[in-house]
XYZ file of N, CA and C in Angstrom:
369
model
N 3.985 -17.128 -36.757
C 4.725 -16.499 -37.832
C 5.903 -15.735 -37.226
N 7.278 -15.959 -37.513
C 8.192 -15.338 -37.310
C 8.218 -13.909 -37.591
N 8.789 -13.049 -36.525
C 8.656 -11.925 -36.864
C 9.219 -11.168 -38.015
N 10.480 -11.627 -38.407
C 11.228 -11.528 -39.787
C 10.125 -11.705 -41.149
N 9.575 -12.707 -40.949
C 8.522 -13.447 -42.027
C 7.411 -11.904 -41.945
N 7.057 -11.047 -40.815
C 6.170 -10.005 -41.054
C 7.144 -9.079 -41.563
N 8.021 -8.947 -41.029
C 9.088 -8.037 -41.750
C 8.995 -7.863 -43.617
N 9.424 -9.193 -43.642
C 9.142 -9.449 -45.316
C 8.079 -8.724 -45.915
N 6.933 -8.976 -45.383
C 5.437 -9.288 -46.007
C 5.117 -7.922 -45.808
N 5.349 -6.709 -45.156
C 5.099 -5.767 -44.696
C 6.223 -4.830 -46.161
N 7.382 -5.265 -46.099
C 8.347 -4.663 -46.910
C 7.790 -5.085 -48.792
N 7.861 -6.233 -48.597
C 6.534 -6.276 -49.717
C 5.822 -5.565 -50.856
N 5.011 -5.395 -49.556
C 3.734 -4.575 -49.881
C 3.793 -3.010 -50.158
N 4.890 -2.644 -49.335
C 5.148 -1.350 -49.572
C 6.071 -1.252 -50.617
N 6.958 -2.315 -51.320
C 7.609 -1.973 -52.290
C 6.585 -1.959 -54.035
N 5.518 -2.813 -53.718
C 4.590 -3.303 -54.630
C 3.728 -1.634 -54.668
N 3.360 -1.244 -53.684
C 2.611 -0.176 -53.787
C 3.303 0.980 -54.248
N 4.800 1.146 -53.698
C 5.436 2.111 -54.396
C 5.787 2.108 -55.716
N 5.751 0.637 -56.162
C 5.896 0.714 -58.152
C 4.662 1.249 -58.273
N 3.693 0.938 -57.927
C 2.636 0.929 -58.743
C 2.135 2.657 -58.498
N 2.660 2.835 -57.449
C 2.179 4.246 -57.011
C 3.237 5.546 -58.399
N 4.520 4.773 -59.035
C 5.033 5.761 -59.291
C 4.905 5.654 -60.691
N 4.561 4.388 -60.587
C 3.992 4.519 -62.584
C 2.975 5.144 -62.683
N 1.453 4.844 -61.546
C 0.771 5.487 -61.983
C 0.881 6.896 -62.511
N 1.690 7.590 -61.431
C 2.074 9.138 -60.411
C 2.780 9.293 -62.415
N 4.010 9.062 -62.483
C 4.097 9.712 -63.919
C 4.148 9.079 -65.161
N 2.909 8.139 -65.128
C 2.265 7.855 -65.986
C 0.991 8.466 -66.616
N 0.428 8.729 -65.761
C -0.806 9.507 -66.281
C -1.581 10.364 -65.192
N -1.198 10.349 -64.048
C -2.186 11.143 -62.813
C -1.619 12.563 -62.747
N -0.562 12.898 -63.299
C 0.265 13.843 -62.819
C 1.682 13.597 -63.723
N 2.011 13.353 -64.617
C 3.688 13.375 -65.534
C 3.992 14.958 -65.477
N 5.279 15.003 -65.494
C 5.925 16.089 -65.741
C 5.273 16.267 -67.595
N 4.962 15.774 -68.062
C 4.821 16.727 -69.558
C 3.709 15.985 -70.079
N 3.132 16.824 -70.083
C 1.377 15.860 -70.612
C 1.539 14.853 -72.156
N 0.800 13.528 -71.325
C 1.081 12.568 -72.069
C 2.140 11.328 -71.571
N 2.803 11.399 -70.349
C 3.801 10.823 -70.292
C 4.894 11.295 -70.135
N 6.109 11.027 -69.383
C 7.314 11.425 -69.170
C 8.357 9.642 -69.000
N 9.645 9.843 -69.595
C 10.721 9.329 -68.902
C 10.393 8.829 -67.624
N 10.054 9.961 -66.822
C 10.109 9.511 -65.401
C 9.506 8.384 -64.769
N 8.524 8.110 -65.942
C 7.902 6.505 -65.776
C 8.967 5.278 -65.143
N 10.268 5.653 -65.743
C 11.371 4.762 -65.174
C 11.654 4.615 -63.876
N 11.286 5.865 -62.966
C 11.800 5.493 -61.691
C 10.620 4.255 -60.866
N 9.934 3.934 -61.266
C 8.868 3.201 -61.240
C 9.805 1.549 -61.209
N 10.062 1.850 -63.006
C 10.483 0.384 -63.112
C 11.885 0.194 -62.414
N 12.230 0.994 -62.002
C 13.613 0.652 -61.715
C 13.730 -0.494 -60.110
N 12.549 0.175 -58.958
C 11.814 -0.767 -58.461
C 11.423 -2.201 -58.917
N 11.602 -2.591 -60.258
C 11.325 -3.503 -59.988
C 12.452 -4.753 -60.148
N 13.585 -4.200 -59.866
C 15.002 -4.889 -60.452
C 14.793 -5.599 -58.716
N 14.654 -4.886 -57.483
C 14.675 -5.457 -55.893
C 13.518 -6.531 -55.755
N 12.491 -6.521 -56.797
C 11.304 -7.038 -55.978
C 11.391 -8.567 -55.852
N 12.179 -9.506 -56.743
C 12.124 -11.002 -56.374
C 12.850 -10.853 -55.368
N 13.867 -10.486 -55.325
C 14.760 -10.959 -53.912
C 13.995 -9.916 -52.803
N 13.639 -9.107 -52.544
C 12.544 -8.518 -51.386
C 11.096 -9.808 -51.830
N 10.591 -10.352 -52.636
C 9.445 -11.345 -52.091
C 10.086 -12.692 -51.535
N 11.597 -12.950 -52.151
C 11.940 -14.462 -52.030
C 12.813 -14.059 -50.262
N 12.684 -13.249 -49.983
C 13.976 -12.932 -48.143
C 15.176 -12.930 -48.553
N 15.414 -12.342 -49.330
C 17.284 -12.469 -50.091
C 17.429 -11.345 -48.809
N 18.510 -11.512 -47.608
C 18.986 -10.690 -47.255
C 19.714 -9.789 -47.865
N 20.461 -9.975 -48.672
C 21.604 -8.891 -49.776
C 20.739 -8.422 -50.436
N 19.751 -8.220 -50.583
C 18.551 -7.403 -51.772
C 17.905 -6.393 -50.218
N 18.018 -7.131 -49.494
C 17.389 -5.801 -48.385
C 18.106 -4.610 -47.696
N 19.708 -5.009 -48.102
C 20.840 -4.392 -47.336
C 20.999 -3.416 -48.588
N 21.438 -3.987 -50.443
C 20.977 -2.691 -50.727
C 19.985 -1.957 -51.056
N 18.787 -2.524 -50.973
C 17.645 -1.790 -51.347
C 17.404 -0.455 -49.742
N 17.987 -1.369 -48.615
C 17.811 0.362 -47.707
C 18.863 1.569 -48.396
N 19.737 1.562 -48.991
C 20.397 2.626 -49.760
C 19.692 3.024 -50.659
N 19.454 2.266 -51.782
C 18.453 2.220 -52.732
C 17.364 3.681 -52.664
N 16.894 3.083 -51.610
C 15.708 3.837 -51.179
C 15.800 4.817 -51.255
N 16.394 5.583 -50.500
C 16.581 7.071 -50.455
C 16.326 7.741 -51.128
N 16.858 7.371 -52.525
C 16.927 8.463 -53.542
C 15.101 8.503 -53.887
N 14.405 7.681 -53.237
C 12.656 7.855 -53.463
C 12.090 8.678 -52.525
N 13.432 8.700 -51.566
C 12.583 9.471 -50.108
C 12.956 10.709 -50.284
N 14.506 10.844 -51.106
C 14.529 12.300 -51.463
C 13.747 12.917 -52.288
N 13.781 12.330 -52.844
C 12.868 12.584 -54.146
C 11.186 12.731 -54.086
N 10.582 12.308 -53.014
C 9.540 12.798 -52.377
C 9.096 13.943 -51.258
N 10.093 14.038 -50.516
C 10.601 14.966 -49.675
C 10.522 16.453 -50.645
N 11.578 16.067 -51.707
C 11.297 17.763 -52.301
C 10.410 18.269 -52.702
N 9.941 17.112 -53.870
C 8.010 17.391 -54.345
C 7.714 17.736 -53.462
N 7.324 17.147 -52.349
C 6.196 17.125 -50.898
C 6.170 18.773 -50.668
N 7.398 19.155 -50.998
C 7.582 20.646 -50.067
C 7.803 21.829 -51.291
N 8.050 21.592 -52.758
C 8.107 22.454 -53.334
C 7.069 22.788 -54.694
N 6.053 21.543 -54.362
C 5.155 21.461 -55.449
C 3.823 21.449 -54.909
N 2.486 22.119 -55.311
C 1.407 21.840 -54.784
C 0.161 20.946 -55.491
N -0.944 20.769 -54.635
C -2.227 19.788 -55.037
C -2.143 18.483 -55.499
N -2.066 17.762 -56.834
C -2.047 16.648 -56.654
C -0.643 16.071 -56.322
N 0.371 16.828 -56.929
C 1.450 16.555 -57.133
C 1.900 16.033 -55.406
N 1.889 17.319 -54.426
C 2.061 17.270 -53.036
C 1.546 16.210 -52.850
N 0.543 15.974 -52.823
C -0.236 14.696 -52.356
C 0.629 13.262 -52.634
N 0.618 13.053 -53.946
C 1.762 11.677 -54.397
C 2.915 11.494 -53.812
N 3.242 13.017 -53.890
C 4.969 13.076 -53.007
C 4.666 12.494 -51.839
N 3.619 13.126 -50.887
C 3.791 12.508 -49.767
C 3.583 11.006 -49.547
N 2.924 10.680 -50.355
C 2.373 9.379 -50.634
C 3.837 8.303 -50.322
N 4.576 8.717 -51.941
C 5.812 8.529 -52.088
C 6.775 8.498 -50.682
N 7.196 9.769 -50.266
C 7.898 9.923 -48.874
C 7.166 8.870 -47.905
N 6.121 8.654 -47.550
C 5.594 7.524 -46.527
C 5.698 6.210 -47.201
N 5.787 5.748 -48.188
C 5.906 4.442 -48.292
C 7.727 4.220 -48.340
N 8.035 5.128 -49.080
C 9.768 5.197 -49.000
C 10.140 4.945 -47.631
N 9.971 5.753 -46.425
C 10.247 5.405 -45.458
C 10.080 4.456 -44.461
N 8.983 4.156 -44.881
C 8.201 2.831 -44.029
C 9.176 1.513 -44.898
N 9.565 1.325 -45.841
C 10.249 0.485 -46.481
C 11.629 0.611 -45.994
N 11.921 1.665 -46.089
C 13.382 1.906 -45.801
C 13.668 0.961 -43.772
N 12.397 1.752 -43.199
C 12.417 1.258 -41.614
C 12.425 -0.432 -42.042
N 11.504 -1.145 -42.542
C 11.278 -2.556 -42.978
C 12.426 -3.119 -42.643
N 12.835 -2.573 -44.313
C 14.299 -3.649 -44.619
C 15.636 -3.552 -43.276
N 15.859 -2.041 -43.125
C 16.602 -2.525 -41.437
C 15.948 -3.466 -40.377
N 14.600 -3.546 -40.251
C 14.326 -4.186 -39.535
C 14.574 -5.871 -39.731
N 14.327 -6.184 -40.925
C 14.338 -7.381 -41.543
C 15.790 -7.358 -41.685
N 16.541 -6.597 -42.084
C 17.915 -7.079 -42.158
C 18.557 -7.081 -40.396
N 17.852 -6.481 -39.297
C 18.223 -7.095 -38.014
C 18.228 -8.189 -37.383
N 16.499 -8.863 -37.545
C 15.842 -9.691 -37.233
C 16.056 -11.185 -37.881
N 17.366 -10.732 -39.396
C 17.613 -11.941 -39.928
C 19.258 -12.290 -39.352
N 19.570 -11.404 -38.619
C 21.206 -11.616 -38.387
C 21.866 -12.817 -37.704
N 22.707 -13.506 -38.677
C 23.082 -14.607 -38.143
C 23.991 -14.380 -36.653
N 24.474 -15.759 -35.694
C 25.584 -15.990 -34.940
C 26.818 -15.032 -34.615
N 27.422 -14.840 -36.219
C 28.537 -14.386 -36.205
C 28.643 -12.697 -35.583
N 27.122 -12.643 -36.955
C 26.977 -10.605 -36.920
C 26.759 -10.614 -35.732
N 25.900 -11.152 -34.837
C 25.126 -10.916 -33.630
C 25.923 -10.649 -32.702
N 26.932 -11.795 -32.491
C 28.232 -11.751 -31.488
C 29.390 -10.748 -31.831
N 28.981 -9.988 -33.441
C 30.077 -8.660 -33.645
C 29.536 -7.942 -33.199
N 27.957 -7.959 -33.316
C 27.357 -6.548 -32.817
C 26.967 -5.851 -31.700
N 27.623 -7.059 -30.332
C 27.317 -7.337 -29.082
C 28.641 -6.483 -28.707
N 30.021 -6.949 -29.119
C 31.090 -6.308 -28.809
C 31.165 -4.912 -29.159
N 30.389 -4.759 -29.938
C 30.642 -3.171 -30.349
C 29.768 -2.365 -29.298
């Protein structure tokens, strides 16, 4: 198995776990306003990357590492300004954000054609 091909399968899984982690998170384990919140969206919004992150679309991995962030920020602050379950998800959140975020650079290295390779040699 090509190492790119674990790249994928690894990026994946962590993007699959982070939907599911953030619908649950403010869907019902923890919402900002009992019963449900809006915030259910940042969930789905994840799921606009996920065919092209399962099918190896390089251009779905280049912007989904930008993408990301705003999940890692966004866990990062919970993580540190909210406590018990909430802390817990955040961090949850912040570790899969980042481990995804590492992924897709990796996968967007490991897929670099001829051209990039020989730009990225001169630099």
């Amino acid at each position: 198995m090509r190492i790119a091909t674990r790249y994928q399968i690894a990026a994946s899984a962590c993007l699959i776990a982070l939907i599911f982690l953030c619908l649950a998170w403010e869907g019902w384990l923890a919402p900002l306003k009992p019963g449900g919140s809006w915030m259910v969206l940042k969930g789905a919004f994840l799921l606009i990357p996920l065919f092209g992150i399962l099918r190896g679309k390089r251009y779905t991995y280049k912007w989904l590492s930008l993408f990301i962030q705003f999940y890692l920020m966004e866990g990062l602050l919970r993580a540190t300004s909210d406590h018990g379950l909430i802390q817990q998800l955040a961090i949850a959140e912040t570790t899969l954000a980042a481990a995804l975020f590492v992924l897709t650079i990796l996968f967007v290295r490991a897929t670099r054609g001829p051209k990039e390779e020989k730009a990225a040699q001169q630099s």
